[in-house]
Tab-separated table of C-alpha atoms in Angstrom:
chain	number	residue	atom	x	y	z
O	1074	MET	CA	-25.887	85.308	46.340
O	1075	LYS	CA	-26.241	85.798	50.094
O	1076	GLY	CA	-25.885	82.695	52.230
O	1077	CYS	CA	-28.385	81.724	54.893
O	1078	PHE	CA	-28.323	79.772	58.156
O	1079	ILE	CA	-31.502	77.956	59.235
O	1080	THR	CA	-31.772	75.870	62.391
O	1081	PHE	CA	-34.329	73.303	63.485
O	1082	GLU	CA	-35.111	72.847	67.167
O	1083	GLY	CA	-37.566	70.766	69.129
O	1084	PRO	CA	-37.937	67.866	71.540
O	1085	GLU	CA	-37.002	64.260	70.843
O	1086	GLY	CA	-39.203	62.740	68.131
O	1087	ALA	CA	-40.442	66.043	66.710
O	1088	GLY	CA	-39.589	65.059	63.129
O	1089	LYS	CA	-36.661	67.372	62.488
O	1090	SER	CA	-34.806	64.919	60.233
O	1091	THR	CA	-37.819	64.455	57.950
O	1092	GLN	CA	-38.496	68.179	57.662
O	1093	MET	CA	-34.847	68.991	57.034
O	1094	ARG	CA	-34.745	66.483	54.181
O	1095	LEU	CA	-37.912	67.921	52.617
O	1096	LEU	CA	-36.630	71.487	52.999
O	1097	LYS	CA	-33.270	70.637	51.475
O	1098	ASN	CA	-35.038	69.151	48.439
O	1099	TYR	CA	-37.140	72.314	48.122
O	1100	ILE	CA	-34.181	74.705	48.361
O	1101	SER	CA	-32.003	72.612	46.029
O	1102	GLY	CA	-34.888	72.702	43.555
O	1103	LEU	CA	-34.556	76.484	43.519
O	1104	GLY	CA	-30.990	76.102	42.255
O	1105	ARG	CA	-29.371	76.984	45.592
O	1106	GLU	CA	-26.516	75.092	47.200
O	1107	CYS	CA	-27.975	73.579	50.360
O	1108	LEU	CA	-26.209	71.656	53.135
O	1109	THR	CA	-27.747	69.784	56.056
O	1110	THR	CA	-25.793	69.208	59.234
O	1111	ARG	CA	-26.362	68.494	62.920
O	1112	GLU	CA	-25.326	69.242	66.483
O	1113	PRO	CA	-23.517	67.961	68.288
O	1114	GLY	CA	-21.532	66.899	65.239
O	1115	GLY	CA	-21.186	68.085	61.682
O	1116	THR	CA	-17.398	67.742	61.349
O	1117	PRO	CA	-15.068	64.767	61.951
O	1118	ILE	CA	-13.876	66.055	65.332
O	1119	ALA	CA	-17.356	67.163	66.393
O	1120	GLU	CA	-18.787	63.752	65.477
O	1121	GLN	CA	-16.257	62.074	67.782
O	1122	LEU	CA	-17.409	64.353	70.588
O	1123	ARG	CA	-21.036	63.523	69.744
O	1124	GLU	CA	-20.403	59.867	70.522
O	1125	VAL	CA	-19.367	60.767	74.055
O	1126	ILE	CA	-22.107	63.367	74.566
O	1127	LYS	CA	-25.011	61.219	73.409
O	1128	HIS	CA	-23.917	57.630	73.907
O	1129	HIS	CA	-21.498	57.554	76.851
O	1130	ASP	CA	-22.354	54.547	79.038
O	1131	SER	CA	-19.844	53.500	81.684
O	1132	LYS	CA	-19.164	53.566	85.410
O	1133	GLU	CA	-17.640	57.044	85.177
O	1134	PRO	CA	-20.492	59.573	84.919
O	1135	LEU	CA	-20.542	62.371	82.396
O	1136	PHE	CA	-21.097	65.411	84.584
O	1137	ASP	CA	-23.399	68.231	83.502
O	1138	ALA	CA	-20.545	70.742	83.222
O	1139	SER	CA	-18.537	68.284	81.121
O	1140	GLU	CA	-21.536	67.659	78.865
O	1141	LEU	CA	-22.020	71.367	78.222
O	1142	LEU	CA	-18.346	72.024	77.544
O	1143	LEU	CA	-18.098	69.071	75.151
O	1144	ILE	CA	-21.140	70.366	73.263
O	1145	GLU	CA	-19.601	73.839	73.054
O	1146	ALA	CA	-16.282	72.380	71.879
O	1147	ALA	CA	-18.080	70.454	69.126
O	1148	ARG	CA	-19.940	73.653	68.176
O	1149	ALA	CA	-16.678	75.627	67.988
O	1150	GLN	CA	-15.391	73.169	65.374
O	1151	HIS	CA	-18.710	73.080	63.547
O	1152	VAL	CA	-19.102	76.845	63.252
O	1153	ARG	CA	-15.558	77.482	62.037
O	1154	TYR	CA	-15.004	74.453	59.822
O	1155	LEU	CA	-18.392	74.044	58.154
O	1156	ILE	CA	-21.142	76.575	58.853
O	1157	LYS	CA	-19.433	79.938	58.401
O	1158	PRO	CA	-17.432	78.962	55.273
O	1159	ALA	CA	-20.583	77.561	53.626
O	1160	VAL	CA	-22.713	80.613	54.400
O	1161	LYS	CA	-19.881	82.893	53.250
O	1162	ARG	CA	-19.820	81.266	49.806
O	1163	GLY	CA	-23.602	81.693	49.460
O	1164	ALA	CA	-24.942	78.311	50.556
O	1165	VAL	CA	-28.044	77.682	52.623
O	1166	VAL	CA	-27.064	75.694	55.740
O	1167	ILE	CA	-29.789	73.771	57.571
O	1168	CYS	CA	-28.752	72.547	61.006
O	1169	ASP	CA	-30.444	70.024	63.297
O	1170	ARG	CA	-30.053	71.852	66.642
O	1171	PHE	CA	-27.806	74.771	67.554
O	1172	TYR	CA	-27.286	76.914	70.646
O	1173	ASP	CA	-30.986	77.037	71.553
O	1174	SER	CA	-30.687	73.340	72.404
O	1175	SER	CA	-27.907	74.139	74.871
O	1176	THR	CA	-30.210	76.657	76.544
O	1177	ALA	CA	-33.162	74.244	76.653
O	1178	TYR	CA	-31.339	71.016	77.551
O	1179	GLN	CA	-28.350	72.055	79.635
O	1180	GLY	CA	-29.799	75.319	80.964
O	1181	CYS	CA	-33.493	74.665	81.544
O	1182	ALA	CA	-33.597	70.873	81.929
O	1183	ARG	CA	-30.219	70.254	83.587
O	1184	GLY	CA	-30.673	73.344	85.757
O	1185	MET	CA	-27.386	74.992	84.840
O	1186	ASP	CA	-26.972	78.753	85.172
O	1187	LEU	CA	-28.686	80.229	82.106
O	1188	GLN	CA	-26.414	83.262	82.029
O	1189	LYS	CA	-23.326	81.062	81.978
O	1190	VAL	CA	-24.821	78.942	79.193
O	1191	LYS	CA	-25.529	82.119	77.209
O	1192	LEU	CA	-21.973	83.375	77.729
O	1193	LEU	CA	-20.588	80.102	76.378
O	1194	ASN	CA	-23.026	80.088	73.457
O	1195	ASP	CA	-22.087	83.654	72.553
O	1196	PHE	CA	-18.364	83.000	72.917
O	1197	VAL	CA	-18.436	79.893	70.716
O	1198	ALA	CA	-20.914	81.019	68.042
O	1199	GLY	CA	-19.682	84.617	67.807
O	1200	ASP	CA	-21.389	86.274	64.855
O	1201	CYS	CA	-22.748	82.951	63.563
O	1202	LYS	CA	-26.431	83.516	64.329
O	1203	PRO	CA	-29.359	81.692	62.708
O	1204	ASP	CA	-31.364	83.764	60.229
O	1205	LEU	CA	-34.381	81.599	61.065
O	1206	THR	CA	-35.054	78.971	63.705
O	1207	ILE	CA	-37.950	76.576	63.200
O	1208	LEU	CA	-39.215	75.134	66.476
O	1209	LEU	CA	-41.141	71.926	65.874
O	1210	ASP	CA	-43.323	71.784	68.956
O	1211	LEU	CA	-44.515	68.438	70.309
O	1212	SER	CA	-45.498	67.153	73.738
O	1213	PRO	CA	-42.975	64.820	75.396
O	1214	GLU	CA	-45.621	62.097	75.534
O	1215	ASP	CA	-46.079	62.191	71.757
O	1216	GLY	CA	-42.323	62.391	71.305
O	1217	PHE	CA	-41.798	59.236	73.371
O	1218	LYS	CA	-44.295	57.342	71.208
O	1219	ARG	CA	-42.295	58.255	68.116
O	1220	THR	CA	-38.810	57.551	69.464
O	1221	VAL	CA	-39.816	54.126	70.789
O	1222	SER	CA	-40.856	53.035	67.296
O	1223	ARG	CA	-37.821	54.439	65.433
O	1224	GLU	CA	-35.951	51.575	63.797
O	1225	GLU	CA	-32.707	53.528	63.275
O	1226	THR	CA	-32.208	54.187	66.999
O	1227	ARG	CA	-33.683	51.035	68.485
O	1228	ASN	CA	-31.383	49.390	71.074
O	1229	ILE	CA	-28.983	52.374	70.936
O	1230	HIS	CA	-28.094	53.960	74.278
O	1231	ASP	CA	-29.071	57.637	73.977
O	1232	ARG	CA	-28.508	59.636	77.144
O	1233	PHE	CA	-31.123	62.262	76.267
O	1234	GLU	CA	-33.909	60.001	75.080
O	1235	LEU	CA	-33.524	58.004	78.323
O	1236	GLU	CA	-34.260	61.031	80.517
O	1237	ASN	CA	-37.585	61.132	82.371
O	1238	LEU	CA	-40.770	63.009	81.533
O	1239	ASP	CA	-39.999	65.969	83.821
O	1240	PHE	CA	-36.698	66.517	82.006
O	1241	HIS	CA	-38.386	66.588	78.609
O	1242	LEU	CA	-41.164	68.863	79.873
O	1243	ALA	CA	-38.465	71.295	80.998
O	1244	VAL	CA	-36.829	71.064	77.559
O	1245	ARG	CA	-40.108	71.865	75.814
O	1246	ASN	CA	-40.845	74.769	78.149
O	1247	GLY	CA	-37.316	76.045	77.580
O	1248	PHE	CA	-37.790	76.089	73.826
O	1249	LEU	CA	-41.153	77.847	74.122
O	1250	ALA	CA	-39.603	80.484	76.388
O	1251	ILE	CA	-36.896	81.144	73.780
O	1252	ALA	CA	-39.583	81.530	71.100
O	1253	ARG	CA	-41.470	84.034	73.246
O	1254	HIS	CA	-38.275	85.995	73.827
O	1255	GLU	CA	-37.196	86.019	70.155
O	1256	PRO	CA	-40.370	85.818	68.045
O	1257	GLU	CA	-38.761	87.372	64.973
O	1258	ARG	CA	-36.163	84.600	64.712
O	1259	VAL	CA	-37.878	81.585	66.288
O	1260	LYS	CA	-41.061	80.400	64.612
O	1261	ILE	CA	-43.192	77.717	66.262
O	1262	VAL	CA	-44.638	75.007	64.018
O	1263	ASP	CA	-47.063	72.412	65.382
O	1264	ALA	CA	-45.338	69.050	64.870
O	1265	THR	CA	-48.516	66.968	65.212
O	1266	GLY	CA	-49.631	67.477	61.607
O	1267	THR	CA	-48.724	65.340	58.615
O	1268	PRO	CA	-45.193	65.730	57.213
O	1269	GLU	CA	-46.670	67.384	54.116
O	1270	GLU	CA	-48.690	69.925	56.133
O	1271	ILE	CA	-45.697	70.794	58.280
O	1272	HIS	CA	-43.451	71.135	55.230
O	1273	ARG	CA	-45.839	73.615	53.597
O	1274	GLN	CA	-45.790	75.801	56.701
O	1275	ILE	CA	-42.007	75.683	56.844
O	1276	VAL	CA	-41.646	76.641	53.184
O	1277	GLU	CA	-43.734	79.772	53.771
O	1278	LEU	CA	-41.440	80.759	56.641
O	1279	VAL	CA	-38.256	80.021	54.720
O	1280	LYS	CA	-39.300	82.044	51.685
O	1281	HIS	CA	-38.816	85.204	53.729
O	1282	VAL	CA	-35.155	84.508	54.534
O	1283	ILE	CA	-33.691	82.916	51.403
């Protein structure tokens, strides 16, 4: 059976974790092997890099170029150690963020050269391309309301969630630009509905790729 690679993208607080869990239950119920993973992270080495990328908090700043290269290094491990082997054996891999997040966060919001970001994404991912990307779209204002009330991340220093409104507006606009550029792969789903409504829309999209 042919494997499949599905990615979830969206701003902070869009509900990716909930929808990934619901989708995994649906796909597993079809008798398919299904793995969920995340970026940055997904492997032991990549998870160590995630700690620096997301939670670094000291006098020494984490520079934008360093942030991008650490994310790409984590992705290099993730693609080769987990994603490609799983897809090759016929599994469905669902990933919380992939290279579109590098374009939106480091390229659009951090203001790094988009062509250079693309070159790094292409170099690291190689032929590991998502079959479907689900973009859960939500305004930054609504996202902030959700992240503030999340128990699991309360009092945890998260470098991205702490960015200002302009940063998160640029992230959202970056994701929407990607969706306009690649409408066959990237499907926009309104993240303001109930989890059940959103899940039903996602299932209809996923049926076409698995």
